[in-house]
Amino acid sequence: MKVTVWNEFRHEREHEEVRSVYPNGIHEVIAEFLQTAGFEVGTATLDEPEHGLTEDVLSQTDVLVWWGHMAHHEVSDRIVDRIHQRVLDGMGLIVLHSGHFSKIFKKLMGTSCDLKWREAGENERLWVVNPNHPIVQGIGETIELEHEEMYGEHFDIPAPDELVLVSWFKGGEVFRSGCVFNRGQGKIFYFRPGHETFPTYYQEPVQKVITNAARYVAPVKRDKPVYGNAQPLESL
Amino acid sequence: MKVTVWNEFRHEREHEEVRSVYPNGIHEVIAEFLQTAGFEVGTATLDEPEHGLTEDVLSQTDVLVWWGHMAHHEVSDRIVDRIHQRVLDGMGLIVLHSGHFSKIFKKLMGTSCDLKWREAGENERLWVVNPNHPIVQGIGETIELEHEEMYGEHFDIPAPDELVLVSWFKGGEVFRSGCVFNRGQGKIFYFRPGHETFPTYYQEPVQKVITNAARYVAPVKRDKPVYGNAQPLESL
Amino acid sequence: MKVTVWNEFRHEREHEEVRSVYPNGIHEVIAEFLQTAGFEVGTATLDEPEHGLTEDVLSQTDVLVWWGHMAHHEVSDRIVDRIHQRVLDGMGLIVLHSGHFSKIFKKLMGTSCDLKWREAGENERLWVVNPNHPIVQGIGETIELEHEEMYGEHFDIPAPDELVLVSWFKGGEVFRSGCVFNRGQGKIFYFRPGHETFPTYYQEPVQKVITNAARYVAPVKRDKPVYGNAQPLESL
Amino acid sequence: MKVTVWNEFRHEREHEEVRSVYPNGIHEVIAEFLQTAGFEVGTATLDEPEHGLTEDVLSQTDVLVWWGHMAHHEVSDRIVDRIHQRVLDGMGLIVLHSGHFSKIFKKLMGTSCDLKWREAGENERLWVVNPNHPIVQGIGETIELEHEEMYGEHFDIPAPDELVLVSWFKGGEVFRSGCVFNRGQGKIFYFRPGHETFPTYYQEPVQKVITNAARYVAPVKRDKPVYGNAQPLESL
């Protein structure tokens, strides 16, 4: 199984505060723990040609992980369409944190994907509300994050097909933090945590959720459904 | 409550076979029974300026009914964006039959909305699978249509929030024919029947479903959620 | 439309602390605001014959509101079966607060309906996560309750058909607080707030949610589906 | 992984017509293909002590397969409660065909689980409506069964968490034939085909669906959620 970790990779190069947490970029940290978990892993970033997501790379990717924030608008519509088609054709997609506002997530959701936010470094506690879900295998009742950006409801998404995690924030908000969506033959997992100034992706339970999710959203091997004009299967 | 019935209105002008069924256009037939049901109703068509869907018209529309087929690609992206925003802001949307491939429906669903089809005039039977749903109030166990175009699974939509009707076709297919989706503050109802060469919209149960749906997808009066940067509600 | 408000009515008679808040019983307070909202309202309590829920009363009830806590086990199984059948036949049911552990709710859910709880009088904030839902018509982004009992996840219910409200608690928990379920032809709304020692049911937004819910879960007028042996509708 | 296949095992012993199809019982045929697929498989039948489902057997069972029909009422409530608890604690359950009316399925659903039926040996075609679901891995667009009993809507179940298959019947009906439900920590799959007089469980695609389902409903390894009185996680 092949996972491609895509990262905007701008904050880490432009902001010392972020670089000190993720010196080689968020993608390298995510790629490393996924590799350790046994996946074949590649990375891709915004400033590579075609954002590193050529037809070739995508066609060989089973699961794409997406982290973006400050440069969503710089992602080319052509590449977004390509990713979109691959998801409908079965590629899994894991959208992290500020990726809620990425072109690809909004295109797949059909909504604004807007939310409340606050950068106060408050603590977040993610509660498992779906205790038989494979994505929380090995996870306790909660995931505790000492410092995170707050995201609050209303989160303008379609009702998720599976709601797995709900966050509590010190400042008074709640948030649907772990959400599964099916679109076409593809599975999508949105996972809230991961502000660039905090070492969230070094936390073991966060890594476990993303690892479990990579397995969960992996393509199911089936022929694509046939669309278009159809002969009757019974006599008319 | 104000309903706007939008129709592409091409088949009726170009094809005698269709004109003989809907001489003034499909929109006029739909508008009439909705008016009889007590709604304030307007119509709009593709070839009017801004497709008849100016900011003014849309801002006063509580529920938009959509029929289109041969000219989906002629609907301007700017107008589609306008409708999309109005749905997210609460306007109800009823998408009929071949509207499954309209730009607005695909944009709201995030999927290809593809399906199987066959024009053989076979009979269709819609089964109620959600018997406590307001959209089937007054409807029996089935709706029988003597001649219809076939639409068959797989229908490439997100799993509907509410699955109300499933069709049986003589030729051997099934189809999720009555589907409710929530997007933003808007409610959407997709309703399968209504091929332009058959007098489907003259059938009383079909009219009742569309009438019930217009009530069901009407906006809920609430202030729009507040998005963006948020002050803490509790001391940090 | 006829609403019957059922209350265990024991705490109010046995505990001075509760009586001081609800001198005539929780049911009287709920009945009053529902009457003001225009419903025909009756009440019934545990210690009446047949718990006040005779065949006659139930057959004329469109929506049943349920509050119980310390005496769930005293509710007769025969009456629970009767209520259950009425819900499947279309009667709406609103289950409040500690009613999560009532026999009727557990029978309808098929799960333990267990949860975490704490009586510390902490503040609760209910967030609207489904802003186009009729049950939150007229409700702001949150409902603030200064003092409430805490209920925390995991709440052992089936995934609700519609998740409307999620609670934040000062002590660190979240809870799915407003949940719609469809069972048979009946609609069920579970609404979390309402500990007996706090004046929760005097709060205007709480009253509005329950009033909206009474309208929402009201029966849809349709013939009951036909079950059992069926003749073919097409030639075999 | 340990699968236990439970069968009422009465038709096969009492009716020559059934015995000729399943000489050693339906359970033996199902057990055999599951074994071939690599599971450790045991069987249990109604007339064994405790119906073959002792505490010991159930506690070691990861997935229970259930076939019953003419003797649902002979299944002891005590054993049903035991199975119910095991499902809530994580054991997977696959309910086949006429098991829709079993005590355990009705208890988990909370509804009547009633439906239409007809024994005419007509053909059934199951359509995949959820093409990215692991349960239909390796399955084509349809499963064709030449002779089957008909089950028709309305099927009185809660809306499934995942609707995977919808059946078409020659006689004019449709049916939600492959349905996933989550209850507590357990996953349940209802799969319609399998009338005792037809060799349905010898069909390769039917075997594949049941095999896939056994993997899908297998327990997720996690500690059980903690319920009851809870200390605050934050200072009040």
mmCIF file of C-alpha atoms in Angstrom, chain D:
data_model
loop_
_atom_site.group_PDB
_atom_site.id
_atom_site.type_symbol
_atom_site.label_atom_id
_atom_site.label_comp_id
_atom_site.label_asym_id
_atom_site.label_seq_id
_atom_site.Cartn_x
_atom_site.Cartn_y
_atom_site.Cartn_z
ATOM 1 C CA MET D 1 -10.493 -15.065 14.511
ATOM 2 C CA LYS D 2 -13.242 -17.380 15.665
ATOM 3 C CA VAL D 3 -16.624 -17.569 13.920
ATOM 4 C CA THR D 4 -19.585 -19.488 15.328
ATOM 5 C CA VAL D 5 -22.316 -20.406 12.862
ATOM 6 C CA TRP D 6 -25.678 -20.832 14.571
ATOM 7 C CA ASN D 7 -28.531 -22.594 12.844
ATOM 8 C CA GLU D 8 -31.992 -23.470 14.029
ATOM 9 C CA PHE D 9 -31.497 -26.793 12.155
ATOM 10 C CA ARG D 10 -35.133 -27.864 12.084
ATOM 11 C CA HIS D 11 -36.206 -27.481 8.463
ATOM 12 C CA GLU D 12 -33.348 -29.711 7.362
ATOM 13 C CA ARG D 13 -34.431 -32.491 9.701
ATOM 14 C CA GLU D 14 -38.184 -32.144 9.209
ATOM 15 C CA HIS D 15 -38.607 -31.313 5.525
ATOM 16 C CA GLU D 16 -37.246 -33.596 2.838
ATOM 17 C CA GLU D 17 -37.251 -30.695 0.368
ATOM 18 C CA VAL D 18 -34.815 -28.805 2.560
ATOM 19 C CA ARG D 19 -32.721 -31.806 3.506
ATOM 20 C CA SER D 20 -32.113 -32.537 -0.135
ATOM 21 C CA VAL D 21 -30.496 -29.121 -0.493
ATOM 22 C CA TYR D 22 -28.676 -28.973 2.862
ATOM 23 C CA PRO D 23 -28.309 -32.613 4.007
ATOM 24 C CA ASN D 24 -26.104 -31.719 7.003
ATOM 25 C CA GLY D 25 -27.776 -28.413 7.732
ATOM 26 C CA ILE D 26 -27.286 -24.875 6.477
ATOM 27 C CA HIS D 27 -24.692 -24.299 9.210
ATOM 28 C CA GLU D 28 -22.363 -26.942 7.821
ATOM 29 C CA VAL D 29 -22.311 -25.359 4.386
ATOM 30 C CA ILE D 30 -21.641 -21.906 5.817
ATOM 31 C CA ALA D 31 -19.035 -23.239 8.239
ATOM 32 C CA GLU D 32 -17.221 -24.955 5.420
ATOM 33 C CA PHE D 33 -16.726 -21.957 3.185
ATOM 34 C CA LEU D 34 -15.738 -19.806 6.149
ATOM 35 C CA GLN D 35 -13.175 -22.373 7.161
ATOM 36 C CA THR D 36 -11.829 -22.454 3.630
ATOM 37 C CA ALA D 37 -11.507 -18.674 3.878
ATOM 38 C CA GLY D 38 -9.196 -19.117 6.829
ATOM 39 C CA PHE D 39 -11.408 -18.573 9.871
ATOM 40 C CA GLU D 40 -11.549 -20.863 12.853
ATOM 41 C CA VAL D 41 -15.189 -21.967 12.755
ATOM 42 C CA GLY D 42 -17.555 -23.689 15.163
ATOM 43 C CA THR D 43 -21.259 -24.432 14.876
ATOM 44 C CA ALA D 44 -24.165 -24.371 17.304
ATOM 45 C CA THR D 45 -27.814 -25.299 16.915
ATOM 46 C CA LEU D 46 -31.107 -24.736 18.692
ATOM 47 C CA ASP D 47 -31.517 -28.192 20.182
ATOM 48 C CA GLU D 48 -28.122 -28.330 21.853
ATOM 49 C CA PRO D 49 -27.996 -27.422 25.565
ATOM 50 C CA GLU D 50 -28.164 -23.619 25.867
ATOM 51 C CA HIS D 51 -28.636 -23.690 22.087
ATOM 52 C CA GLY D 52 -24.923 -24.379 21.875
ATOM 53 C CA LEU D 53 -24.228 -20.813 22.979
ATOM 54 C CA THR D 54 -22.775 -21.196 26.449
ATOM 55 C CA GLU D 55 -20.964 -18.312 28.124
ATOM 56 C CA ASP D 56 -17.787 -20.076 27.175
ATOM 57 C CA VAL D 57 -18.604 -20.444 23.504
ATOM 58 C CA LEU D 58 -19.834 -16.864 23.172
ATOM 59 C CA SER D 59 -16.913 -15.336 25.037
ATOM 60 C CA GLN D 60 -14.585 -16.964 22.521
ATOM 61 C CA THR D 61 -16.659 -16.027 19.501
ATOM 62 C CA ASP D 62 -15.558 -13.000 17.495
ATOM 63 C CA VAL D 63 -18.373 -13.225 14.960
ATOM 64 C CA LEU D 64 -21.694 -15.035 15.269
ATOM 65 C CA VAL D 65 -23.653 -15.998 12.137
ATOM 66 C CA TRP D 66 -27.390 -16.527 12.679
ATOM 67 C CA TRP D 67 -29.906 -18.514 10.627
ATOM 68 C CA GLY D 68 -33.361 -19.178 12.117
ATOM 69 C CA HIS D 69 -36.945 -19.288 10.923
ATOM 70 C CA MET D 70 -39.658 -21.605 12.228
ATOM 71 C CA ALA D 71 -38.611 -21.712 15.875
ATOM 72 C CA HIS D 72 -37.624 -18.153 16.775
ATOM 73 C CA HIS D 73 -39.945 -18.367 19.787
ATOM 74 C CA GLU D 74 -38.077 -21.402 21.135
ATOM 75 C CA VAL D 75 -34.872 -19.460 21.594
ATOM 76 C CA SER D 76 -34.570 -18.770 25.305
ATOM 77 C CA ASP D 77 -34.713 -15.141 26.427
ATOM 78 C CA ARG D 78 -31.815 -15.783 28.740
ATOM 79 C CA ILE D 79 -29.596 -16.824 25.843
ATOM 80 C CA VAL D 80 -30.834 -13.887 23.766
ATOM 81 C CA ASP D 81 -29.816 -11.520 26.575
ATOM 82 C CA ARG D 82 -26.422 -13.174 26.655
ATOM 83 C CA ILE D 83 -25.895 -12.740 22.917
ATOM 84 C CA HIS D 84 -27.154 -9.159 23.125
ATOM 85 C CA GLN D 85 -24.611 -8.325 25.796
ATOM 86 C CA ARG D 86 -21.831 -9.916 23.770
ATOM 87 C CA VAL D 87 -22.760 -7.842 20.725
ATOM 88 C CA LEU D 88 -22.754 -4.650 22.797
ATOM 89 C CA ASP D 89 -19.334 -5.762 24.086
ATOM 90 C CA GLY D 90 -18.004 -6.053 20.557
ATOM 91 C CA MET D 91 -18.884 -9.434 19.053
ATOM 92 C CA GLY D 92 -19.837 -9.158 15.394
ATOM 93 C CA LEU D 93 -23.212 -10.548 14.279
ATOM 94 C CA ILE D 94 -24.311 -11.608 10.805
ATOM 95 C CA VAL D 95 -28.057 -12.143 10.567
ATOM 96 C CA LEU D 96 -29.182 -14.108 7.523
ATOM 97 C CA HIS D 97 -32.507 -14.125 5.689
ATOM 98 C CA SER D 98 -35.401 -15.136 7.979
ATOM 99 C CA GLY D 99 -33.261 -14.194 10.957
ATOM 100 C CA HIS D 100 -34.854 -10.760 10.462
ATOM 101 C CA PHE D 101 -37.561 -12.020 12.827
ATOM 102 C CA SER D 102 -35.200 -13.554 15.385
ATOM 103 C CA LYS D 103 -35.416 -12.301 18.959
ATOM 104 C CA ILE D 104 -31.807 -11.117 18.909
ATOM 105 C CA PHE D 105 -32.220 -9.029 15.757
ATOM 106 C CA LYS D 106 -35.467 -7.442 16.948
ATOM 107 C CA LYS D 107 -33.920 -6.685 20.329
ATOM 108 C CA LEU D 108 -30.966 -4.962 18.691
ATOM 109 C CA MET D 109 -33.101 -3.021 16.221
ATOM 110 C CA GLY D 110 -35.916 -1.932 18.551
ATOM 111 C CA THR D 111 -38.447 -2.261 15.735
ATOM 112 C CA SER D 112 -40.792 -4.962 14.443
ATOM 113 C CA CYS D 113 -38.411 -6.002 11.610
ATOM 114 C CA ASP D 114 -41.508 -6.931 9.616
ATOM 115 C CA LEU D 115 -41.583 -7.086 5.816
ATOM 116 C CA LYS D 116 -43.466 -8.486 2.824
ATOM 117 C CA TRP D 117 -42.670 -12.001 1.598
ATOM 118 C CA ARG D 118 -43.622 -14.466 -1.094
ATOM 119 C CA GLU D 119 -42.439 -17.995 -1.826
ATOM 120 C CA ALA D 120 -42.586 -18.139 -5.592
ATOM 121 C CA GLY D 121 -39.016 -19.010 -6.382
ATOM 122 C CA GLU D 122 -38.685 -15.906 -8.514
ATOM 123 C CA ASN D 123 -35.339 -14.419 -9.452
ATOM 124 C CA GLU D 124 -33.596 -11.835 -7.287
ATOM 125 C CA ARG D 125 -30.926 -9.382 -8.316
ATOM 126 C CA LEU D 126 -28.946 -7.635 -5.587
ATOM 127 C CA TRP D 127 -27.480 -4.304 -6.661
ATOM 128 C CA VAL D 128 -24.415 -2.814 -5.013
ATOM 129 C CA VAL D 129 -25.309 0.745 -3.977
ATOM 130 C CA ASN D 130 -22.156 1.365 -1.921
ATOM 131 C CA PRO D 131 -19.298 0.439 -4.240
ATOM 132 C CA ASN D 132 -16.486 1.264 -1.837
ATOM 133 C CA HIS D 133 -17.725 -0.989 0.945
ATOM 134 C CA PRO D 134 -15.373 -3.788 2.071
ATOM 135 C CA ILE D 135 -18.330 -6.183 2.226
ATOM 136 C CA VAL D 136 -18.648 -6.105 -1.584
ATOM 137 C CA GLN D 137 -14.929 -6.420 -2.289
ATOM 138 C CA GLY D 138 -14.599 -8.741 -5.279
ATOM 139 C CA ILE D 139 -18.326 -8.612 -6.040
ATOM 140 C CA GLY D 140 -19.582 -7.343 -9.410
ATOM 141 C CA GLU D 141 -22.341 -4.801 -9.909
ATOM 142 C CA THR D 142 -25.022 -7.344 -9.088
ATOM 143 C CA ILE D 143 -25.517 -10.734 -7.518
ATOM 144 C CA GLU D 144 -27.982 -12.821 -9.527
ATOM 145 C CA LEU D 145 -30.014 -15.512 -7.776
ATOM 146 C CA GLU D 146 -32.204 -17.583 -10.034
ATOM 147 C CA HIS D 147 -34.667 -18.699 -7.407
ATOM 148 C CA GLU D 148 -35.304 -17.043 -4.112
ATOM 149 C CA GLU D 149 -38.060 -16.165 -1.711
ATOM 150 C CA MET D 150 -39.131 -12.544 -2.114
ATOM 151 C CA TYR D 151 -38.777 -10.043 0.733
ATOM 152 C CA GLY D 152 -40.276 -6.629 0.021
ATOM 153 C CA GLU D 153 -40.381 -3.134 1.486
ATOM 154 C CA HIS D 154 -41.338 -1.681 3.779
ATOM 155 C CA PHE D 155 -38.702 -3.442 5.883
ATOM 156 C CA ASP D 156 -39.289 -2.120 9.386
ATOM 157 C CA ILE D 157 -35.727 -1.522 10.552
ATOM 158 C CA PRO D 158 -33.964 1.645 11.676
ATOM 159 C CA ALA D 159 -32.201 3.335 8.753
ATOM 160 C CA PRO D 160 -29.019 1.262 8.415
ATOM 161 C CA ASP D 161 -25.733 2.980 9.216
ATOM 162 C CA GLU D 162 -24.504 1.649 5.880
ATOM 163 C CA LEU D 163 -26.759 0.483 3.052
ATOM 164 C CA VAL D 164 -24.709 -1.808 0.826
ATOM 165 C CA LEU D 165 -27.132 -3.830 -1.314
ATOM 166 C CA VAL D 166 -30.666 -3.326 -2.654
ATOM 167 C CA SER D 167 -32.624 -6.212 -4.186
ATOM 168 C CA TRP D 168 -34.838 -6.249 -7.260
ATOM 169 C CA PHE D 169 -37.484 -8.968 -7.483
ATOM 170 C CA LYS D 170 -39.202 -10.179 -10.621
ATOM 171 C CA GLY D 171 -42.611 -9.789 -8.963
ATOM 172 C CA GLY D 172 -42.200 -6.029 -8.563
ATOM 173 C CA GLU D 173 -40.625 -5.401 -5.173
ATOM 174 C CA VAL D 174 -37.378 -3.902 -3.885
ATOM 175 C CA PHE D 175 -35.612 -4.587 -0.587
ATOM 176 C CA ARG D 176 -32.694 -3.227 1.431
ATOM 177 C CA SER D 177 -30.768 -6.500 1.354
ATOM 178 C CA GLY D 178 -27.374 -5.700 2.799
ATOM 179 C CA CYS D 179 -27.400 -3.434 5.857
ATOM 180 C CA VAL D 180 -24.774 -2.594 8.471
ATOM 181 C CA PHE D 181 -25.768 -1.446 11.955
ATOM 182 C CA ASN D 182 -23.542 -0.456 14.870
ATOM 183 C CA ARG D 183 -24.816 -1.193 18.363
ATOM 184 C CA GLY D 184 -22.596 -0.632 21.392
ATOM 185 C CA GLN D 185 -19.157 -1.863 20.396
ATOM 186 C CA GLY D 186 -20.648 -4.456 18.054
ATOM 187 C CA LYS D 187 -21.220 -4.424 14.326
ATOM 188 C CA ILE D 188 -24.196 -6.198 12.755
ATOM 189 C CA PHE D 189 -24.682 -7.142 9.127
ATOM 190 C CA TYR D 190 -28.078 -8.186 7.871
ATOM 191 C CA PHE D 191 -27.960 -10.118 4.581
ATOM 192 C CA ARG D 192 -31.242 -11.082 2.963
ATOM 193 C CA PRO D 193 -30.705 -14.145 0.736
ATOM 194 C CA GLY D 194 -30.909 -17.722 1.903
ATOM 195 C CA HIS D 195 -34.307 -19.404 1.744
ATOM 196 C CA GLU D 196 -33.960 -22.971 2.954
ATOM 197 C CA THR D 197 -35.329 -24.637 -0.196
ATOM 198 C CA PHE D 198 -32.837 -22.998 -2.564
ATOM 199 C CA PRO D 199 -29.087 -23.653 -2.834
ATOM 200 C CA THR D 200 -28.291 -20.021 -2.157
ATOM 201 C CA TYR D 201 -25.427 -20.595 0.260
ATOM 202 C CA TYR D 202 -23.610 -22.630 -2.361
ATOM 203 C CA GLN D 203 -23.395 -19.579 -4.657
ATOM 204 C CA GLU D 204 -19.917 -18.134 -4.799
ATOM 205 C CA PRO D 205 -20.859 -14.422 -4.593
ATOM 206 C CA VAL D 206 -23.117 -15.116 -1.602
ATOM 207 C CA GLN D 207 -20.245 -16.901 0.102
ATOM 208 C CA LYS D 208 -17.941 -14.017 -0.679
ATOM 209 C CA VAL D 209 -20.305 -11.456 0.844
ATOM 210 C CA ILE D 210 -20.636 -13.492 4.052
ATOM 211 C CA THR D 211 -16.875 -14.011 4.196
ATOM 212 C CA ASN D 212 -16.190 -10.313 3.673
ATOM 213 C CA ALA D 213 -18.824 -9.485 6.270
ATOM 214 C CA ALA D 214 -17.215 -11.767 8.836
ATOM 215 C CA ARG D 215 -14.024 -9.752 8.484
ATOM 216 C CA TYR D 216 -15.899 -6.453 8.508
ATOM 217 C CA VAL D 217 -17.900 -7.040 11.695
ATOM 218 C CA ALA D 218 -14.967 -8.508 13.621
ATOM 219 C CA PRO D 219 -14.365 -6.722 16.921
ATOM 220 C CA VAL D 220 -12.126 -3.693 17.101
ATOM 221 C CA LYS D 221 -9.657 -4.197 19.921
ATOM 222 C CA ARG D 222 -10.221 -1.381 22.395
ATOM 223 C CA ASP D 223 -10.941 -1.097 26.089
ATOM 224 C CA LYS D 224 -14.625 -0.826 26.771
ATOM 225 C CA PRO D 225 -15.752 2.750 27.478
ATOM 226 C CA VAL D 226 -16.101 3.636 31.158
ATOM 227 C CA TYR D 227 -19.635 4.488 32.244
ATOM 228 C CA GLY D 228 -21.091 5.852 35.476
ATOM 229 C CA ASN D 229 -20.034 8.512 37.916
ATOM 230 C CA ALA D 230 -17.053 10.512 36.651
ATOM 231 C CA GLN D 231 -14.643 12.917 38.296
ATOM 232 C CA PRO D 232 -14.098 16.200 36.468
ATOM 233 C CA LEU D 233 -11.082 16.350 34.158
ATOM 234 C CA GLU D 234 -10.848 20.110 34.546
ATOM 235 C CA SER D 235 -11.187 22.264 37.652
ATOM 236 C CA LEU D 236 -14.761 23.386 38.242
#
